[in-house]
């Protein structure tokens, strides 16, 4: 389910070889979505890390196909 994938994603974010505290911070978790604030210069890099974490978590449960994650970069949060 989405919440299990999210849990795996958050665990993956915690073990990334990247200093998240320096340039980015997790600000919200809603359903199967995470919102991260970061400096603009790091937005693409951090979105790729998040995408890889979510897709890696999906591989645990669905081995026959890729479950794509779709990061979105915005200047302001909206839903």
Coordinates of N, CA and C in Angstrom, one line a residue:
X1 N 0.8 -1.2 0.0 CA 0.0 0.0 0.0 C 0.9 1.2 0.0
X2 N 0.3 2.4 -0.2 CA 1.0 3.6 -0.3 C 1.8 4.0 1.0
X3 N 1.1 3.7 2.1 CA 1.8 4.0 3.4 C 3.0 3.2 3.7
X4 N 3.0 1.9 3.2 CA 4.2 1.1 3.4 C 5.3 1.6 2.5
X5 N 5.0 1.9 1.3 CA 6.0 2.5 0.4 C 6.5 3.8 1.0
X6 N 5.7 4.6 1.5 CA 6.2 5.8 2.1 C 7.1 5.6 3.3
X7 N 6.8 4.6 4.1 CA 7.6 4.2 5.2 C 9.0 3.8 4.7
X8 N 9.0 3.0 3.7 CA 10.3 2.5 3.1 C 11.0 3.7 2.5
X9 N 10.3 4.6 1.9 CA 10.9 5.8 1.3 C 11.6 6.6 2.4
X10 N 10.9 6.9 3.5 CA 11.5 7.7 4.6 C 12.7 7.0 5.2
X11 N 12.7 5.6 5.3 CA 13.8 4.9 5.7 C 15.0 5.1 4.8
X12 N 14.7 5.0 3.5 CA 15.7 5.2 2.5 C 16.3 6.6 2.5
X13 N 15.5 7.6 2.7 CA 16.0 9.0 2.8 C 17.0 9.1 4.0
X14 N 16.8 8.3 5.1 CA 17.6 8.4 6.2 C 19.0 7.8 6.0
X15 N 19.1 6.9 5.0 CA 20.4 6.3 4.8 C 21.1 6.8 3.6
X16 N 20.6 7.8 3.0 CA 21.3 8.4 1.8 C 22.6 9.0 2.2
X17 N 23.6 8.8 1.3 CA 24.9 9.5 1.6 C 24.9 10.9 1.2
X18 N 24.0 11.7 1.8 CA 23.8 13.1 1.5 C 23.5 13.8 2.8
X19 N 24.0 15.0 3.0 CA 23.7 15.7 4.2 C 22.5 16.5 4.0
X20 N 21.3 15.9 4.3 CA 20.0 16.6 4.1 C 19.9 17.8 5.0
X21 N 20.5 17.8 6.1 CA 20.3 18.9 7.0 C 20.9 20.2 6.5
X22 N 21.9 20.1 5.7 CA 22.6 21.3 5.2 C 21.8 22.1 4.2
X23 N 21.2 21.4 3.2 CA 20.6 22.2 2.1 C 19.1 21.9 2.0
X24 N 18.5 21.0 2.7 CA 17.1 20.6 2.6 C 16.6 20.1 3.9
X25 N 15.2 20.2 4.0 CA 14.6 19.6 5.2 C 13.2 19.1 4.8
X26 N 12.8 18.0 5.4 CA 11.5 17.4 5.2 C 10.5 18.2 6.0
X27 N 9.5 18.8 5.3 CA 8.6 19.7 6.0 C 7.2 19.1 6.2
X28 N 6.8 18.1 5.4 CA 5.5 17.5 5.6 C 5.4 16.1 4.9
X29 N 4.6 15.3 5.5 CA 4.3 14.0 4.9 C 2.8 13.8 4.9
X30 N 2.2 13.7 3.8 CA 0.8 13.6 3.6 C 0.5 12.5 2.7
X31 N -0.2 11.5 3.2 CA -0.6 10.3 2.5 C 0.7 9.6 1.9
X32 N 0.9 9.6 0.6 CA 2.1 9.1 0.0 C 3.0 10.1 -0.6
X33 N 2.9 11.3 -0.1 CA 3.7 12.4 -0.6 C 4.6 13.0 0.5
X34 N 5.8 13.4 0.1 CA 6.7 14.1 1.0 C 7.0 15.5 0.4
X35 N 7.0 16.5 1.2 CA 7.4 17.8 0.8 C 8.7 18.2 1.4
X36 N 9.6 18.7 0.6 CA 11.0 19.1 1.1 C 11.2 20.5 0.7
X37 N 11.7 21.3 1.6 CA 12.2 22.6 1.3 C 13.7 22.6 1.2
X38 N 14.2 23.3 0.1 CA 15.6 23.3 -0.1 C 16.0 24.6 -0.8
X39 N 17.3 24.8 -0.8 CA 17.8 25.9 -1.6 C 17.6 25.6 -3.1
X40 N 17.3 26.7 -3.8 CA 17.0 26.5 -5.2 C 18.1 25.8 -6.0
X41 N 19.3 26.0 -5.7 CA 20.4 25.4 -6.5 C 20.5 23.9 -6.3
X42 N 19.9 23.4 -5.3 CA 19.9 21.9 -5.0 C 18.6 21.2 -5.4
X43 N 17.6 22.0 -5.9 CA 16.3 21.4 -6.1 C 16.3 20.2 -7.0
X44 N 17.0 20.3 -8.2 CA 17.0 19.1 -9.1 C 17.7 17.9 -8.5
X45 N 18.9 18.1 -7.8 CA 19.6 17.0 -7.2 C 18.8 16.4 -6.1
X46 N 18.1 17.1 -5.3 CA 17.3 16.6 -4.2 C 16.1 15.9 -4.7
X47 N 15.5 16.4 -5.8 CA 14.3 15.7 -6.3 C 14.7 14.4 -6.9
X48 N 15.9 14.3 -7.5 CA 16.3 13.0 -8.0 C 16.6 12.0 -6.9
X49 N 17.1 12.5 -5.8 CA 17.3 11.6 -4.6 C 16.0 11.0 -4.2
X50 N 15.0 11.9 -4.0 CA 13.7 11.5 -3.6 C 13.0 10.5 -4.6
X51 N 13.2 10.8 -5.8 CA 12.6 9.9 -6.9 C 13.2 8.5 -6.8
X52 N 14.5 8.5 -6.7 CA 15.2 7.2 -6.6 C 14.8 6.4 -5.3
X53 N 14.6 7.1 -4.2 CA 14.2 6.5 -3.0 C 12.8 5.9 -3.1
X54 N 11.9 6.6 -3.7 CA 10.6 6.1 -3.8 C 10.5 4.9 -4.8
X55 N 11.2 5.0 -5.9 CA 11.2 3.9 -6.9 C 11.9 2.7 -6.3
X56 N 13.0 2.9 -5.5 CA 13.6 1.8 -4.9 C 12.7 1.1 -3.9
X57 N 11.9 1.9 -3.1 CA 11.0 1.3 -2.2 C 9.9 0.5 -2.9
X58 N 9.5 1.0 -4.1 CA 8.5 0.3 -4.9 C 9.0 -1.1 -5.3
X59 N 10.3 -1.2 -5.6 CA 10.9 -2.5 -6.1 C 10.8 -3.6 -5.0
X60 N 10.6 -3.2 -3.8 CA 10.5 -4.2 -2.7 C 9.2 -5.0 -2.9
X61 N 8.1 -4.3 -3.4 CA 6.8 -4.9 -3.4 C 6.4 -5.3 -4.8
X62 N 6.8 -4.6 -5.8 CA 6.5 -4.9 -7.2 C 7.8 -5.1 -8.0
X63 N 8.1 -6.4 -8.2 CA 9.4 -6.7 -8.8 C 9.3 -6.8 -10.3
X64 N 8.1 -6.9 -10.9 CA 7.9 -7.2 -12.3 C 7.9 -5.9 -13.1
X65 N 7.8 -4.7 -12.5 CA 7.7 -3.5 -13.3 C 8.1 -2.3 -12.4
X66 N 8.5 -1.2 -13.0 CA 8.9 0.0 -12.3 C 7.6 0.7 -11.8
X67 N 7.6 1.1 -10.6 CA 6.5 2.0 -10.1 C 7.1 3.4 -10.1
X68 N 6.8 4.2 -11.2 CA 7.5 5.5 -11.3 C 7.0 6.5 -10.2
X69 N 8.0 7.3 -9.8 CA 7.7 8.4 -8.9 C 7.9 9.7 -9.8
X70 N 7.1 10.7 -9.5 CA 7.1 11.9 -10.3 C 7.3 13.1 -9.4
X71 N 8.6 13.5 -9.2 CA 8.9 14.7 -8.4 C 8.4 15.9 -9.1
X72 N 8.0 16.9 -8.3 CA 7.6 18.2 -8.8 C 8.3 19.3 -8.0
X73 N 8.9 20.2 -8.7 CA 9.6 21.3 -8.1 C 8.8 22.6 -8.3
X74 N 8.5 23.2 -7.2 CA 7.8 24.5 -7.2 C 8.4 25.4 -6.2
X75 N 8.1 26.7 -6.4 CA 8.6 27.7 -5.5 C 7.7 27.9 -4.3
X76 N 6.5 27.4 -4.4 CA 5.5 27.5 -3.3 C 4.7 26.2 -3.2
X77 N 4.4 25.8 -2.0 CA 3.7 24.6 -1.8 C 2.2 24.8 -2.1
X78 N 1.6 23.9 -2.8 CA 0.1 23.9 -3.0 C -0.3 22.5 -3.2
X79 N -1.6 22.3 -3.0 CA -2.1 20.9 -3.2 C -3.4 21.0 -3.9

